[in-house]
Tab-separated table of C-alpha atoms in Angstrom:
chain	number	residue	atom	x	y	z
A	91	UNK	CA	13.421	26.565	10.954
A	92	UNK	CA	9.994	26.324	12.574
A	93	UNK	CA	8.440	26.317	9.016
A	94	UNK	CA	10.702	23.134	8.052
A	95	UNK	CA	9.656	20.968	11.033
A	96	UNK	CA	6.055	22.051	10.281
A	97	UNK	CA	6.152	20.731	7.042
A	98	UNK	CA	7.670	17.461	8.506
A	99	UNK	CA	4.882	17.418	10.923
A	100	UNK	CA	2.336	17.768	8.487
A	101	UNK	CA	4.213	15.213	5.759
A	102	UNK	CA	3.845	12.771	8.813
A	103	UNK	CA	0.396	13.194	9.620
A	104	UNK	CA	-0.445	13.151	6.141
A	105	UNK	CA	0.981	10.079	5.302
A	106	UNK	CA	-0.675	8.625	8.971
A	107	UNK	CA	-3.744	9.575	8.311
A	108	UNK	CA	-3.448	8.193	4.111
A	109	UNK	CA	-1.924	4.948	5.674
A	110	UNK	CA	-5.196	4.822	8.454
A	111	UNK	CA	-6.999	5.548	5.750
A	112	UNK	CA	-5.762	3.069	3.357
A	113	UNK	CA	-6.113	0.298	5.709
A	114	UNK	CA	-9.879	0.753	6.428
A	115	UNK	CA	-10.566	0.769	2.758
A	116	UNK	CA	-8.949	-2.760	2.347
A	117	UNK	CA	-10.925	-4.329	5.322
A	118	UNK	CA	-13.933	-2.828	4.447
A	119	UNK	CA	-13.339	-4.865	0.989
A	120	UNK	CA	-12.190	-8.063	2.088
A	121	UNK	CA	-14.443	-8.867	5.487
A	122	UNK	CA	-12.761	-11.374	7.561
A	123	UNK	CA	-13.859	-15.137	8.189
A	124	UNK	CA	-15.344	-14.217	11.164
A	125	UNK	CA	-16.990	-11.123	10.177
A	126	UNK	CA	-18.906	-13.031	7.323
A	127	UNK	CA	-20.001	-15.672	9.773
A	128	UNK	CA	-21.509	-12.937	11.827
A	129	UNK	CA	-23.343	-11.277	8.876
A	130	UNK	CA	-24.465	-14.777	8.300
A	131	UNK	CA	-25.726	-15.328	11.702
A	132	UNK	CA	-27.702	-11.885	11.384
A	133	UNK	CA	-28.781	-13.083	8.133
A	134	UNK	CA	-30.156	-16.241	9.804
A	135	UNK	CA	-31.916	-14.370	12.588
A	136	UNK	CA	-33.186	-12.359	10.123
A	137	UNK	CA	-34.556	-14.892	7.986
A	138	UNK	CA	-36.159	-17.056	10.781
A	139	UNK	CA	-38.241	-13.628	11.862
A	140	UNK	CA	-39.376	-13.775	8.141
A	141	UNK	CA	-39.478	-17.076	6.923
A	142	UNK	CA	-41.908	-16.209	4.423
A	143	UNK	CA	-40.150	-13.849	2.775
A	144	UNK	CA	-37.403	-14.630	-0.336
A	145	UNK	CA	-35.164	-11.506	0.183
A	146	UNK	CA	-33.809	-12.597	3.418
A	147	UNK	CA	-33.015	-15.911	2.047
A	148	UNK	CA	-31.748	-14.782	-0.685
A	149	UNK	CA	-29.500	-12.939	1.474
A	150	UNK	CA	-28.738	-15.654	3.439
A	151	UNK	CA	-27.721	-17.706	0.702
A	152	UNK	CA	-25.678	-15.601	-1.199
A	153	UNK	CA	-23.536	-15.008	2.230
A	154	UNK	CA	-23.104	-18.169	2.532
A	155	UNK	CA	-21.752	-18.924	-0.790
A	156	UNK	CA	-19.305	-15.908	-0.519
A	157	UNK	CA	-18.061	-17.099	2.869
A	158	UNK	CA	-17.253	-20.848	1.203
A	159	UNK	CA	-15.502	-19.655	-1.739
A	160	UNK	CA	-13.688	-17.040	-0.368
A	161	UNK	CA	-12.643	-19.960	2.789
A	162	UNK	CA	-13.278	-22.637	0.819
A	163	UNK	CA	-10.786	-24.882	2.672
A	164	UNK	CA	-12.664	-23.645	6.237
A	165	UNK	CA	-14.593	-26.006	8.098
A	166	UNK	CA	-17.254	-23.908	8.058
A	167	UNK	CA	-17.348	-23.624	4.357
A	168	UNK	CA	-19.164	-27.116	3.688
A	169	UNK	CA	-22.270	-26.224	6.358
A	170	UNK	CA	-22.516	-23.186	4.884
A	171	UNK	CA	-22.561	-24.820	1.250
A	172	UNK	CA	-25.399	-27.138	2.332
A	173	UNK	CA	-27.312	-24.279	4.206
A	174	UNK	CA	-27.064	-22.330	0.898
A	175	UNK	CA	-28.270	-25.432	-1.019
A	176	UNK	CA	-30.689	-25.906	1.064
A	177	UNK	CA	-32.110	-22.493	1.357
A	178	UNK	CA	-31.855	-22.418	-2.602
A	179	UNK	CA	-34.393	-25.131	-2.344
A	180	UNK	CA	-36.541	-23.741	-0.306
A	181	UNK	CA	-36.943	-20.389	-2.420
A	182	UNK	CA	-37.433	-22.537	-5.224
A	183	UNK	CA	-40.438	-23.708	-3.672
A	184	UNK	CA	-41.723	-20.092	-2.809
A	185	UNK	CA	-44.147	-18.181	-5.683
A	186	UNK	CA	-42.055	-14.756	-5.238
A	187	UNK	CA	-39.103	-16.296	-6.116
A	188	UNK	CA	-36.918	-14.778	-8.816
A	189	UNK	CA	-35.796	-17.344	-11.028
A	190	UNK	CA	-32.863	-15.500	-12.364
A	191	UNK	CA	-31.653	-15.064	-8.895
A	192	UNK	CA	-32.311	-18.639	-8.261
A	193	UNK	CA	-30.531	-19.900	-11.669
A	194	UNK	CA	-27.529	-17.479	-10.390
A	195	UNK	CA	-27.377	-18.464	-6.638
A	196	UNK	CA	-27.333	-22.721	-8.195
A	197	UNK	CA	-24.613	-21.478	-10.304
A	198	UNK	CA	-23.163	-19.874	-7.923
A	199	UNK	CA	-23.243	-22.992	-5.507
A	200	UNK	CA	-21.642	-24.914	-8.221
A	201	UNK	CA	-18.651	-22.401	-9.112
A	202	UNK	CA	-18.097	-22.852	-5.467
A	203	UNK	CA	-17.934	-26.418	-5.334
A	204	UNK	CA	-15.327	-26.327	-8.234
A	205	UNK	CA	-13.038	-24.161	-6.471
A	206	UNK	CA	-13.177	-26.228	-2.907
A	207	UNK	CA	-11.727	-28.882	-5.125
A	208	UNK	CA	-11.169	-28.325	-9.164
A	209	UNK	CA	-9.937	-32.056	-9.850
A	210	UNK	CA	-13.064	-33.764	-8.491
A	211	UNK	CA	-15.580	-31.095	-9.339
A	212	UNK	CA	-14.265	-29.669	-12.480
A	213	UNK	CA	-16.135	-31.511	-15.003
A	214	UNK	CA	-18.796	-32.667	-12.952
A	215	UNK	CA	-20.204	-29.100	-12.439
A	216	UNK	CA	-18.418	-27.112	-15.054
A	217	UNK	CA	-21.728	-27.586	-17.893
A	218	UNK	CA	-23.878	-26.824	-14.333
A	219	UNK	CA	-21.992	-23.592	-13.127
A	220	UNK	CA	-22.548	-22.321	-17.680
A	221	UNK	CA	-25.942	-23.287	-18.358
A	222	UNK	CA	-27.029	-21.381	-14.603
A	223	UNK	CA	-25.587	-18.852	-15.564
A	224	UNK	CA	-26.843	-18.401	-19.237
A	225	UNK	CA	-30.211	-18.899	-17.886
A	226	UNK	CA	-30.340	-16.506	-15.418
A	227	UNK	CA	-28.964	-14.200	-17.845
A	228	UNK	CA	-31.484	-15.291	-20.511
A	229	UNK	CA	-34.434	-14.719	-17.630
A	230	UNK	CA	-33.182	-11.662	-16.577
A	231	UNK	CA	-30.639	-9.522	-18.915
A	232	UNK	CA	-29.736	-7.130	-16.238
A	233	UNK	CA	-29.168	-9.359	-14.097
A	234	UNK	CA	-25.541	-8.157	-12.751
A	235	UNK	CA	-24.244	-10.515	-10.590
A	236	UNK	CA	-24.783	-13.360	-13.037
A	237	UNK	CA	-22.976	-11.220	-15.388
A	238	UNK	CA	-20.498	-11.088	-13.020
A	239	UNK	CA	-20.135	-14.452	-11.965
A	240	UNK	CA	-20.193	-16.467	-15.299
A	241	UNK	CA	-16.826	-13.491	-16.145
A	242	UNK	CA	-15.203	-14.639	-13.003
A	243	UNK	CA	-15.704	-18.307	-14.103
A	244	UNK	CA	-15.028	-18.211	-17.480
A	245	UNK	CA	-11.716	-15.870	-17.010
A	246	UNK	CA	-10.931	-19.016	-14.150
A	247	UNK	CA	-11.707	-21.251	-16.283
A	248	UNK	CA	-9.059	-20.305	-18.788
A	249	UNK	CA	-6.446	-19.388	-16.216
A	250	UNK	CA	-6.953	-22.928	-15.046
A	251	UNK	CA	-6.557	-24.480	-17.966
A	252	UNK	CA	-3.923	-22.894	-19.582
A	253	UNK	CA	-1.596	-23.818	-16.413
């Protein structure tokens, strides 16, 4: 008898401890709105301590562009797509600037502003989000998250079109 409810009691924590388990994994994947804005307000602290430095805006930038499209309906999303633009700019001006990275963080920008609103951006970015994409990937081969990105387009792309 005791050897039955042991192996309930050990089923149950089990399954607990699978289920805690389970849970941490998905929030550790998916960061909430208002964890991203706090990376993002690190990020900034970060990059004002080292404004002459490109890694911490690129940092900053790319943040910023995963908060807006993953909110892109927040209020926050449209500062943070002009911060990113406007950080974008500035490492464009900067001689250690990578300009794969910078190619992938404009198309980046751009797949963004498609997705806050695909009937008024659609076309006028679509040719943008490619050709940034293509030439970050022509500057830089390995670069991975370009890879990445221009897949997640295009496969958007044709899920949005074939609706």
């Amino acid at each position: 008898m005791t050897s039955v409810i042991f192996k309930h009691v050990v089923a149950t924590v089990v399954l607990v401890f699978a289920s805690v388990i389970n849970l941490y994994a998905q929030q550790a994947q998916q960061p909430s709105a208002d964890e991203m804005l706090n990376q993002i307000g690190m990020l900034k602290r970060l990059e004002a301590m080292q404004p002459d430095s490109v890694a911490p805006k690129y940092n900053l930038a790319l943040a910023s562009l995963n908060f807006a499209i993953t909110n892109p309906h927040a209020a926050q999303a449209e500062p943070m797509l002009a911060q990113a633009e406007q950080t974008i700019n500035q490492m464009a001006q900067m001689k250690g600037a990578d300009q794969s990275d910078l190619c992938t963080l404009r198309g980046f920008l751009y797949m963004t502003r498609i997705v806050q609103n695909p009937a008024q951006n659609g076309q006028k970015y679509y040719l943008d989000v490619l050709q940034n994409f293509e030439k970050a990937l022509k500057l830089n081969p390995h670069n991975l998250l370009a890879a990445q990105l221009q897949t997640k387009f295009v496969e958007g792309m044709k899920q949005a079109t074939a609706q």
